[in-house]
Amino acid sequence: TYMDSIKIEQRINHKNLFNKAVEDGKISLTETKSFGGFEVGQEVIVKNGYDIEVGPFEILGFDDEYKMFLDWDCYWYTISTERVVKVV
């Protein structure tokens, strides 16, 4: 559908912006590609600040505290693994 195509396009753009920020040194990643049963590239459902399940979002990487970066509109913001509800 039209809305699905918009979501896919937005996700591609978020991922590109994330990769550019990493390349420019604005976002620091660990070398670790997995942590606590989660891996870069996996899709997960998370609970947002209002305790509502949202997603799926792809895991793009982990910071030095092993919080994850997700492919969503706040790609620069990390989220703790405790907020992950399930893996898709």
GROMACS .gro file of N, CA and C in nm:
model
  264
    1THR      N    1   0.083  -0.119   0.000
    1THR     CA    2   0.000   0.000   0.000
    1THR      C    3   0.087   0.125   0.000
    2TYR      N    4   0.023   0.237  -0.021
    2TYR     CA    5   0.093   0.365  -0.024
    2TYR      C    6   0.163   0.393   0.109
    3MET      N    7   0.092   0.370   0.221
    3MET     CA    8   0.151   0.398   0.353
    3MET      C    9   0.270   0.306   0.380
    4ASP      N   10   0.263   0.181   0.338
    4ASP     CA   11   0.376   0.090   0.355
    4ASP      C   12   0.498   0.139   0.280
    5SER      N   13   0.477   0.191   0.158
    5SER     CA   14   0.589   0.241   0.079
    5SER      C   15   0.652   0.363   0.145
    6ILE      N   16   0.571   0.448   0.208
    6ILE     CA   17   0.624   0.564   0.280
    6ILE      C   18   0.708   0.518   0.399
    7LYS      N   19   0.659   0.418   0.474
    7LYS     CA   20   0.734   0.368   0.590
    7LYS      C   21   0.868   0.311   0.546
    8ILE      N   22   0.870   0.237   0.437
    8ILE     CA   23   0.996   0.179   0.387
    8ILE      C   24   1.092   0.290   0.348
    9GLU      N   25   1.042   0.390   0.276
    9GLU     CA   26   1.126   0.502   0.233
    9GLU      C   27   1.182   0.577   0.354
   10GLN      N   28   1.099   0.600   0.456
   10GLN     CA   29   1.146   0.670   0.576
   10GLN      C   30   1.254   0.590   0.646
   11ARG      N   31   1.235   0.458   0.655
   11ARG     CA   32   1.334   0.376   0.724
   11ARG      C   33   1.467   0.378   0.651
   12ILE      N   34   1.462   0.373   0.519
   12ILE     CA   35   1.586   0.379   0.442
   12ILE      C   36   1.656   0.511   0.470
   13ASN      N   37   1.581   0.620   0.474
   13ASN     CA   38   1.638   0.751   0.500
   13ASN      C   39   1.697   0.758   0.641
   14HIS      N   40   1.627   0.705   0.742
   14HIS     CA   41   1.680   0.707   0.879
   14HIS      C   42   1.811   0.629   0.887
   15LYS      N   43   1.815   0.515   0.821
   15LYS     CA   44   1.936   0.433   0.824
   15LYS      C   45   2.051   0.507   0.756
   16ASN      N   46   2.025   0.573   0.644
   16ASN     CA   47   2.128   0.649   0.575
   16ASN      C   48   2.177   0.765   0.663
   17LEU      N   49   2.085   0.834   0.729
   17LEU     CA   50   2.123   0.944   0.818
   17LEU      C   51   2.207   0.892   0.935
   18PHE      N   52   2.169   0.777   0.989
   18PHE     CA   53   2.244   0.715   1.098
   18PHE      C   54   2.386   0.682   1.052
   19ASN      N   55   2.397   0.615   0.937
   19ASN     CA   56   2.529   0.578   0.886
   19ASN      C   57   2.615   0.701   0.860
   20LYS      N   58   2.557   0.807   0.812
   20LYS     CA   59   2.630   0.933   0.788
   20LYS      C   60   2.678   0.992   0.922
   21ALA      N   61   2.593   0.990   1.024
   21ALA     CA   62   2.631   1.042   1.155
   21ALA      C   63   2.745   0.960   1.215
   22VAL      N   64   2.744   0.829   1.196
   22VAL     CA   65   2.854   0.743   1.244
   22VAL      C   66   2.981   0.778   1.168
   23GLU      N   67   2.970   0.789   1.037
   23GLU     CA   68   3.084   0.822   0.952
   23GLU      C   69   3.145   0.957   0.990
   24ASP      N   70   3.060   1.053   1.025
   24ASP     CA   71   3.106   1.187   1.062
   24ASP      C   72   3.152   1.197   1.208
   25GLY      N   73   3.143   1.088   1.283
   25GLY     CA   74   3.187   1.087   1.422
   25GLY      C   75   3.088   1.147   1.520
   26LYS      N   76   2.965   1.167   1.476
   26LYS     CA   77   2.862   1.223   1.564
   26LYS      C   78   2.796   1.117   1.651
   27ILE      N   79   2.805   0.992   1.608
   27ILE     CA   80   2.752   0.879   1.685
   27ILE      C   81   2.866   0.778   1.699
   28SER      N   82   2.887   0.732   1.824
   28SER     CA   83   2.990   0.632   1.852
   28SER      C   84   2.926   0.496   1.871
   29LEU      N   85   2.979   0.398   1.802
   29LEU     CA   86   2.933   0.260   1.817
   29LEU      C   87   3.042   0.176   1.879
   30THR      N   88   3.001   0.069   1.947
   30THR     CA   89   3.099  -0.030   1.992
   30THR      C   90   3.127  -0.120   1.873
   31GLU      N   91   3.230  -0.197   1.882
   31GLU     CA   92   3.262  -0.296   1.779
   31GLU      C   93   3.167  -0.415   1.789
   32THR      N   94   3.100  -0.427   1.905
   32THR     CA   95   3.012  -0.540   1.931
   32THR      C   96   2.892  -0.538   1.837
   33LYS      N   97   2.865  -0.652   1.775
   33LYS     CA   98   2.751  -0.665   1.686
   33LYS      C   99   2.634  -0.737   1.752
   34SER      N  100   2.655  -0.783   1.877
   34SER     CA  101   2.545  -0.847   1.950
   34SER      C  102   2.565  -0.824   2.099
   35PHE      N  103   2.452  -0.825   2.172
   35PHE     CA  104   2.457  -0.805   2.316
   35PHE      C  105   2.324  -0.854   2.375
   36GLY      N  106   2.333  -0.932   2.481
   36GLY     CA  107   2.214  -0.975   2.555
   36GLY      C  108   2.111  -1.048   2.472
   37GLY      N  109   2.155  -1.121   2.372
   37GLY     CA  110   2.061  -1.194   2.287
   37GLY      C  111   2.008  -1.113   2.170
   38PHE      N  112   2.056  -0.991   2.154
   38PHE     CA  113   2.015  -0.905   2.044
   38PHE      C  114   2.131  -0.887   1.948
   39GLU      N  115   2.101  -0.874   1.818
   39GLU     CA  116   2.204  -0.858   1.717
   39GLU      C  117   2.171  -0.742   1.624
   40VAL      N  118   2.276  -0.677   1.575
   40VAL     CA  119   2.258  -0.575   1.473
   40VAL      C  120   2.186  -0.641   1.354
   41GLY      N  121   2.085  -0.574   1.304
   41GLY     CA  122   2.007  -0.626   1.191
   41GLY      C  123   1.876  -0.690   1.233
   42GLN      N  124   1.863  -0.728   1.361
   42GLN     CA  125   1.737  -0.785   1.409
   42GLN      C  126   1.630  -0.678   1.413
   43GLU      N  127   1.505  -0.720   1.399
   43GLU     CA  128   1.394  -0.628   1.416
   43GLU      C  129   1.328  -0.656   1.551
   44VAL      N  130   1.295  -0.549   1.622
   44VAL     CA  131   1.239  -0.561   1.756
   44VAL      C  132   1.118  -0.469   1.772
   45ILE      N  133   1.035  -0.504   1.868
   45ILE     CA  134   0.924  -0.420   1.913
   45ILE      C  135   0.966  -0.362   2.047
   46VAL      N  136   0.944  -0.232   2.068
   46VAL     CA  137   0.983  -0.168   2.192
   46VAL      C  138   0.863  -0.097   2.255
   47LYS      N  139   0.874  -0.068   2.384
   47LYS     CA  140   0.775   0.015   2.452
   47LYS      C  141   0.827   0.157   2.453
   48ASN      N  142   0.744   0.249   2.404
   48ASN     CA  143   0.786   0.389   2.402
   48ASN      C  144   0.766   0.452   2.540
   49GLY      N  145   0.788   0.581   2.551
   49GLY     CA  146   0.776   0.652   2.678
   49GLY      C  147   0.637   0.652   2.737
   50TYR      N  148   0.537   0.618   2.655
   50TYR     CA  149   0.399   0.611   2.701
   50TYR      C  150   0.356   0.468   2.729
   51ASP      N  151   0.453   0.375   2.731
   51ASP     CA  152   0.430   0.234   2.759
   51ASP      C  153   0.346   0.166   2.651
   52ILE      N  154   0.358   0.216   2.528
   52ILE     CA  155   0.286   0.159   2.415
   52ILE      C  156   0.387   0.085   2.326
   53GLU      N  157   0.350  -0.036   2.281
   53GLU     CA  158   0.437  -0.112   2.193
   53GLU      C  159   0.438  -0.051   2.055
   54VAL      N  160   0.559  -0.028   2.001
   54VAL     CA  161   0.575   0.028   1.868
   54VAL      C  162   0.683  -0.051   1.793
   55GLY      N  163   0.674  -0.047   1.662
   55GLY     CA  164   0.774  -0.114   1.581
   55GLY      C  165   0.710  -0.190   1.469
   56PRO      N  166   0.783  -0.273   1.403
   56PRO     CA  167   0.919  -0.317   1.434
   56PRO      C  168   1.023  -0.216   1.385
   57PHE      N  169   1.138  -0.221   1.453
   57PHE     CA  170   1.252  -0.137   1.419
   57PHE      C  171   1.377  -0.224   1.413
   58GLU      N  172   1.462  -0.194   1.318
   58GLU     CA  173   1.586  -0.268   1.302
   58GLU      C  174   1.691  -0.214   1.398
   59ILE      N  175   1.768  -0.303   1.461
   59ILE     CA  176   1.880  -0.263   1.545
   59ILE      C  177   1.996  -0.224   1.454
   60LEU      N  178   2.045  -0.101   1.469
   60LEU     CA  179   2.153  -0.050   1.385
   60LEU      C  180   2.289  -0.063   1.451
   61GLY      N  181   2.293  -0.068   1.584
   61GLY     CA  182   2.420  -0.079   1.654
   61GLY      C  183   2.401  -0.058   1.803
   62PHE      N  184   2.513  -0.067   1.875
   62PHE     CA  185   2.514  -0.051   2.021
   62PHE      C  186   2.615   0.056   2.059
   63ASP      N  187   2.582   0.132   2.165
   63ASP     CA  188   2.679   0.230   2.216
   63ASP      C  189   2.766   0.163   2.321
   64ASP      N  190   2.854   0.240   2.387
   64ASP     CA  191   2.947   0.181   2.485
   64ASP      C  192   2.879   0.136   2.613
   65GLU      N  193   2.753   0.171   2.632
   65GLU     CA  194   2.675   0.120   2.747
   65GLU      C  195   2.584   0.006   2.703
   66TYR      N  196   2.601  -0.041   2.581
   66TYR     CA  197   2.524  -0.149   2.521
   66TYR      C  198   2.375  -0.117   2.510
   67LYS      N  199   2.345   0.010   2.493
   67LYS     CA  200   2.210   0.051   2.456
   67LYS      C  201   2.205   0.048   2.304
   68MET      N  202   2.087   0.026   2.248
   68MET     CA  203   2.077   0.011   2.104
   68MET      C  204   2.032   0.135   2.032
   69PHE      N  205   2.085   0.148   1.912
   69PHE     CA  206   2.037   0.247   1.817
   69PHE      C  207   1.940   0.174   1.725
   70LEU      N  208   1.824   0.235   1.701
   70LEU     CA  209   1.723   0.173   1.617
   70LEU      C  210   1.698   0.255   1.492
   71ASP      N  211   1.647   0.189   1.391
   71ASP     CA  212   1.611   0.254   1.266
   71ASP      C  213   1.471   0.314   1.281
   72TRP      N  214   1.467   0.430   1.344
   72TRP     CA  215   1.341   0.503   1.362
   72TRP      C  216   1.368   0.651   1.356
   73ASP      N  217   1.266   0.732   1.373
   73ASP     CA  218   1.283   0.876   1.352
   73ASP      C  219   1.380   0.941   1.450
   74CYS      N  220   1.409   0.878   1.563
   74CYS     CA  221   1.509   0.928   1.660
   74CYS      C  222   1.631   0.837   1.656
   75TYR      N  223   1.685   0.814   1.538
   75TYR     CA  224   1.794   0.718   1.518
   75TYR      C  225   1.917   0.749   1.603
   76TRP      N  226   1.933   0.873   1.649
   76TRP     CA  227   2.049   0.914   1.729
   76TRP      C  228   2.030   0.883   1.878
   77TYR      N  229   1.909   0.845   1.916
   77TYR     CA  230   1.873   0.822   2.056
   77TYR      C  231   1.885   0.673   2.086
   78THR      N  232   1.954   0.639   2.194
   78THR     CA  233   1.967   0.497   2.230
   78THR      C  234   1.852   0.453   2.319
   79ILE      N  235   1.828   0.324   2.316
   79ILE     CA  236   1.722   0.266   2.398
   79ILE      C  237   1.779   0.144   2.469
   80SER      N  238   1.743   0.126   2.595
   80SER     CA  239   1.796   0.013   2.671
   80SER      C  240   1.726  -0.116   2.629
   81THR      N  241   1.797  -0.225   2.647
   81THR     CA  242   1.741  -0.355   2.608
   81THR      C  243   1.618  -0.391   2.691
   82GLU      N  244   1.604  -0.330   2.809
   82GLU     CA  245   1.487  -0.359   2.894
   82GLU      C  246   1.357  -0.309   2.829
   83ARG      N  247   1.366  -0.213   2.738
   83ARG     CA  248   1.247  -0.160   2.673
   83ARG      C  249   1.203  -0.245   2.553
   84VAL      N  250   1.287  -0.343   2.516
   84VAL     CA  251   1.250  -0.430   2.405
   84VAL      C  252   1.149  -0.533   2.453
   85VAL      N  253   1.037  -0.539   2.383
   85VAL     CA  254   0.930  -0.630   2.420
   85VAL      C  255   0.950  -0.765   2.355
   86LYS      N  256   0.984  -0.765   2.226
   86LYS     CA  257   1.005  -0.891   2.156
   86LYS      C  258   1.083  -0.869   2.028
   87VAL      N  259   1.140  -0.979   1.983
   87VAL     CA  260   1.210  -0.982   1.856
   87VAL      C  261   1.112  -1.029   1.751
   88VAL      N  262   1.112  -0.962   1.638
   88VAL     CA  263   1.020  -0.998   1.529
   88VAL      C  264   1.080  -1.110   1.447
   0.00000   0.00000   0.00000
